[in-house]
């Protein structure tokens, strides 16, 4: 399995338009560098994409028809179908790094010792789990509980196809 740095250098980076927040979350969950803004002007979106070598993902026909812009129009309104389309189009199965990014802010996660975050954890989590990851940007702590398992099952269903 590639390291996060190898994954970063080979995997495509995305910027999702304001209609694709859920898709952005799942791309981050899969380990893909994906920017998302709930409100952003099309010209600013394009500027960021060009400046940072990102592919714009959109459901906006007008935006998808702009010239000299790295953009992909997504037909489906369903997140699972959108992910399957992206996996196929960009061969994303070749860049596996699931659960390596913060799903809220897109920052790469860092492993953190339980003792450093124990005071922030619910009692049941303290007793049950020993592996934790931390987002240094937005200060969230992650562990492999029920929410993790549900997201993992969803990703498996997406990858099956």
GROMACS .gro file of C-alpha atoms in nm:
model
  161
    1UNK     CA    1   0.000   0.000   0.000
    2UNK     CA    2   0.144   0.343  -0.089
    3UNK     CA    3   0.243   0.590   0.179
    4UNK     CA    4   0.033   0.905   0.214
    5UNK     CA    5   0.306   1.102   0.034
    6UNK     CA    6   0.311   0.859  -0.260
    7UNK     CA    7  -0.068   0.866  -0.268
    8UNK     CA    8  -0.065   1.247  -0.273
    9UNK     CA    9   0.179   1.264  -0.564
   10UNK     CA   10  -0.010   1.024  -0.793
   11UNK     CA   11  -0.375   1.063  -0.703
   12UNK     CA   12  -0.588   1.334  -0.863
   13UNK     CA   13  -0.691   1.629  -0.647
   14UNK     CA   14  -1.044   1.761  -0.669
   15UNK     CA   15  -1.251   2.065  -0.593
   16UNK     CA   16  -1.623   2.000  -0.561
   17UNK     CA   17  -1.873   2.274  -0.638
   18UNK     CA   18  -2.129   2.386  -0.381
   19UNK     CA   19  -2.380   2.117  -0.491
   20UNK     CA   20  -2.149   1.827  -0.406
   21UNK     CA   21  -2.076   1.850  -0.032
   22UNK     CA   22  -2.164   1.487   0.040
   23UNK     CA   23  -1.948   1.369  -0.250
   24UNK     CA   24  -1.655   1.577  -0.118
   25UNK     CA   25  -1.693   1.411   0.224
   26UNK     CA   26  -1.679   1.063   0.072
   27UNK     CA   27  -1.383   1.146  -0.153
   28UNK     CA   28  -1.197   1.267   0.158
   29UNK     CA   29  -1.303   0.947   0.332
   30UNK     CA   30  -1.144   0.755   0.046
   31UNK     CA   31  -0.825   0.958   0.098
   32UNK     CA   32  -0.852   1.202  -0.192
   33UNK     CA   33  -0.752   1.565  -0.151
   34UNK     CA   34  -1.087   1.735  -0.211
   35UNK     CA   35  -1.169   2.098  -0.150
   36UNK     CA   36  -1.528   2.201  -0.091
   37UNK     CA   37  -1.690   2.534  -0.018
   38UNK     CA   38  -2.061   2.569   0.055
   39UNK     CA   39  -2.050   2.900  -0.133
   40UNK     CA   40  -1.795   2.996  -0.394
   41UNK     CA   41  -1.806   3.199  -0.713
   42UNK     CA   42  -1.742   2.999  -1.033
   43UNK     CA   43  -1.448   3.221  -1.128
   44UNK     CA   44  -1.287   3.163  -0.786
   45UNK     CA   45  -1.350   2.789  -0.816
   46UNK     CA   46  -1.177   2.789  -1.155
   47UNK     CA   47  -0.888   3.001  -1.027
   48UNK     CA   48  -0.826   2.759  -0.739
   49UNK     CA   49  -0.852   2.455  -0.966
   50UNK     CA   50  -0.597   2.595  -1.210
   51UNK     CA   51  -0.366   2.729  -0.939
   52UNK     CA   52  -0.366   2.404  -0.738
   53UNK     CA   53  -0.391   2.156  -1.027
   54UNK     CA   54  -0.736   2.029  -0.921
   55UNK     CA   55  -1.021   1.882  -1.119
   56UNK     CA   56  -1.353   2.058  -1.072
   57UNK     CA   57  -1.645   1.825  -1.003
   58UNK     CA   58  -1.981   1.978  -1.080
   59UNK     CA   59  -2.348   1.925  -1.153
   60UNK     CA   60  -2.364   2.272  -1.310
   61UNK     CA   61  -2.391   2.239  -1.691
   62UNK     CA   62  -2.279   2.599  -1.751
   63UNK     CA   63  -1.965   2.553  -1.541
   64UNK     CA   64  -1.888   2.220  -1.710
   65UNK     CA   65  -1.889   2.388  -2.051
   66UNK     CA   66  -1.628   2.652  -1.966
   67UNK     CA   67  -1.322   2.636  -2.192
   68UNK     CA   68  -0.969   2.547  -2.076
   69UNK     CA   69  -1.090   2.432  -1.735
   70UNK     CA   70  -1.024   2.088  -1.583
   71UNK     CA   71  -1.387   1.998  -1.510
   72UNK     CA   72  -1.601   1.687  -1.494
   73UNK     CA   73  -1.979   1.706  -1.509
   74UNK     CA   74  -2.153   1.444  -1.297
   75UNK     CA   75  -2.485   1.327  -1.439
   76UNK     CA   76  -2.618   1.152  -1.131
   77UNK     CA   77  -2.763   1.326  -0.829
   78UNK     CA   78  -2.693   1.020  -0.610
   79UNK     CA   79  -2.364   1.016  -0.417
   80UNK     CA   80  -2.301   0.644  -0.467
   81UNK     CA   81  -2.340   0.672  -0.845
   82UNK     CA   82  -2.121   0.985  -0.851
   83UNK     CA   83  -1.845   0.801  -0.664
   84UNK     CA   84  -1.871   0.501  -0.896
   85UNK     CA   85  -1.844   0.732  -1.196
   86UNK     CA   86  -1.532   0.900  -1.053
   87UNK     CA   87  -1.373   0.567  -0.957
   88UNK     CA   88  -1.420   0.445  -1.312
   89UNK     CA   89  -1.323   0.771  -1.488
   90UNK     CA   90  -1.006   0.838  -1.285
   91UNK     CA   91  -0.921   0.475  -1.193
   92UNK     CA   92  -0.932   0.569  -0.827
   93UNK     CA   93  -0.900   0.208  -0.708
   94UNK     CA   94  -0.531   0.244  -0.796
   95UNK     CA   95  -0.484   0.506  -0.522
   96UNK     CA   96  -0.613   0.353  -0.201
   97UNK     CA   97  -0.565   0.557   0.117
   98UNK     CA   98  -0.902   0.532   0.292
   99UNK     CA   99  -0.963   0.710   0.621
  100UNK     CA  100  -0.643   0.913   0.589
  101UNK     CA  101  -0.804   1.262   0.568
  102UNK     CA  102  -1.032   1.463   0.788
  103UNK     CA  103  -1.378   1.440   0.632
  104UNK     CA  104  -1.461   1.790   0.760
  105UNK     CA  105  -1.159   1.998   0.657
  106UNK     CA  106  -0.956   1.775   0.420
  107UNK     CA  107  -0.634   1.776   0.629
  108UNK     CA  108  -0.429   1.454   0.644
  109UNK     CA  109  -0.487   1.275   0.976
  110UNK     CA  110  -0.217   1.189   1.226
  111UNK     CA  111  -0.210   0.891   1.460
  112UNK     CA  112  -0.232   1.007   1.821
  113UNK     CA  113  -0.172   0.822   2.146
  114UNK     CA  114  -0.484   0.744   2.343
  115UNK     CA  115  -0.345   0.915   2.653
  116UNK     CA  116  -0.318   1.247   2.468
  117UNK     CA  117  -0.689   1.249   2.379
  118UNK     CA  118  -0.841   1.040   2.660
  119UNK     CA  119  -0.995   1.346   2.830
  120UNK     CA  120  -1.193   1.420   2.512
  121UNK     CA  121  -1.339   1.073   2.468
  122UNK     CA  122  -1.670   0.934   2.593
  123UNK     CA  123  -1.625   0.669   2.868
  124UNK     CA  124  -1.735   0.383   2.643
  125UNK     CA  125  -1.485   0.487   2.373
  126UNK     CA  126  -1.207   0.509   2.634
  127UNK     CA  127  -1.282   0.150   2.742
  128UNK     CA  128  -1.337   0.004   2.395
  129UNK     CA  129  -1.086   0.158   2.155
  130UNK     CA  130  -0.708   0.195   2.149
  131UNK     CA  131  -0.633   0.341   1.802
  132UNK     CA  132  -0.705   0.710   1.740
  133UNK     CA  133  -0.634   0.965   1.472
  134UNK     CA  134  -0.633   1.338   1.506
  135UNK     CA  135  -0.685   1.631   1.268
  136UNK     CA  136  -0.426   1.897   1.346
  137UNK     CA  137  -0.630   2.164   1.163
  138UNK     CA  138  -0.980   2.132   1.306
  139UNK     CA  139  -0.892   1.940   1.623
  140UNK     CA  140  -1.123   1.641   1.565
  141UNK     CA  141  -1.044   1.297   1.701
  142UNK     CA  142  -1.141   0.985   1.506
  143UNK     CA  143  -1.170   0.619   1.608
  144UNK     CA  144  -1.307   0.306   1.440
  145UNK     CA  145  -1.651   0.292   1.600
  146UNK     CA  146  -1.999   0.239   1.456
  147UNK     CA  147  -1.984   0.549   1.231
  148UNK     CA  148  -1.653   0.427   1.087
  149UNK     CA  149  -1.800   0.081   1.019
  150UNK     CA  150  -2.106   0.228   0.844
  151UNK     CA  151  -1.885   0.446   0.623
  152UNK     CA  152  -1.660   0.149   0.549
  153UNK     CA  153  -1.963  -0.060   0.447
  154UNK     CA  154  -2.086   0.220   0.222
  155UNK     CA  155  -1.745   0.244   0.053
  156UNK     CA  156  -1.735  -0.132   0.003
  157UNK     CA  157  -2.078  -0.116  -0.164
  158UNK     CA  158  -1.952   0.164  -0.391
  159UNK     CA  159  -1.641  -0.030  -0.488
  160UNK     CA  160  -1.841  -0.347  -0.559
  161UNK     CA  161  -2.018  -0.161  -0.812
   0.00000   0.00000   0.00000
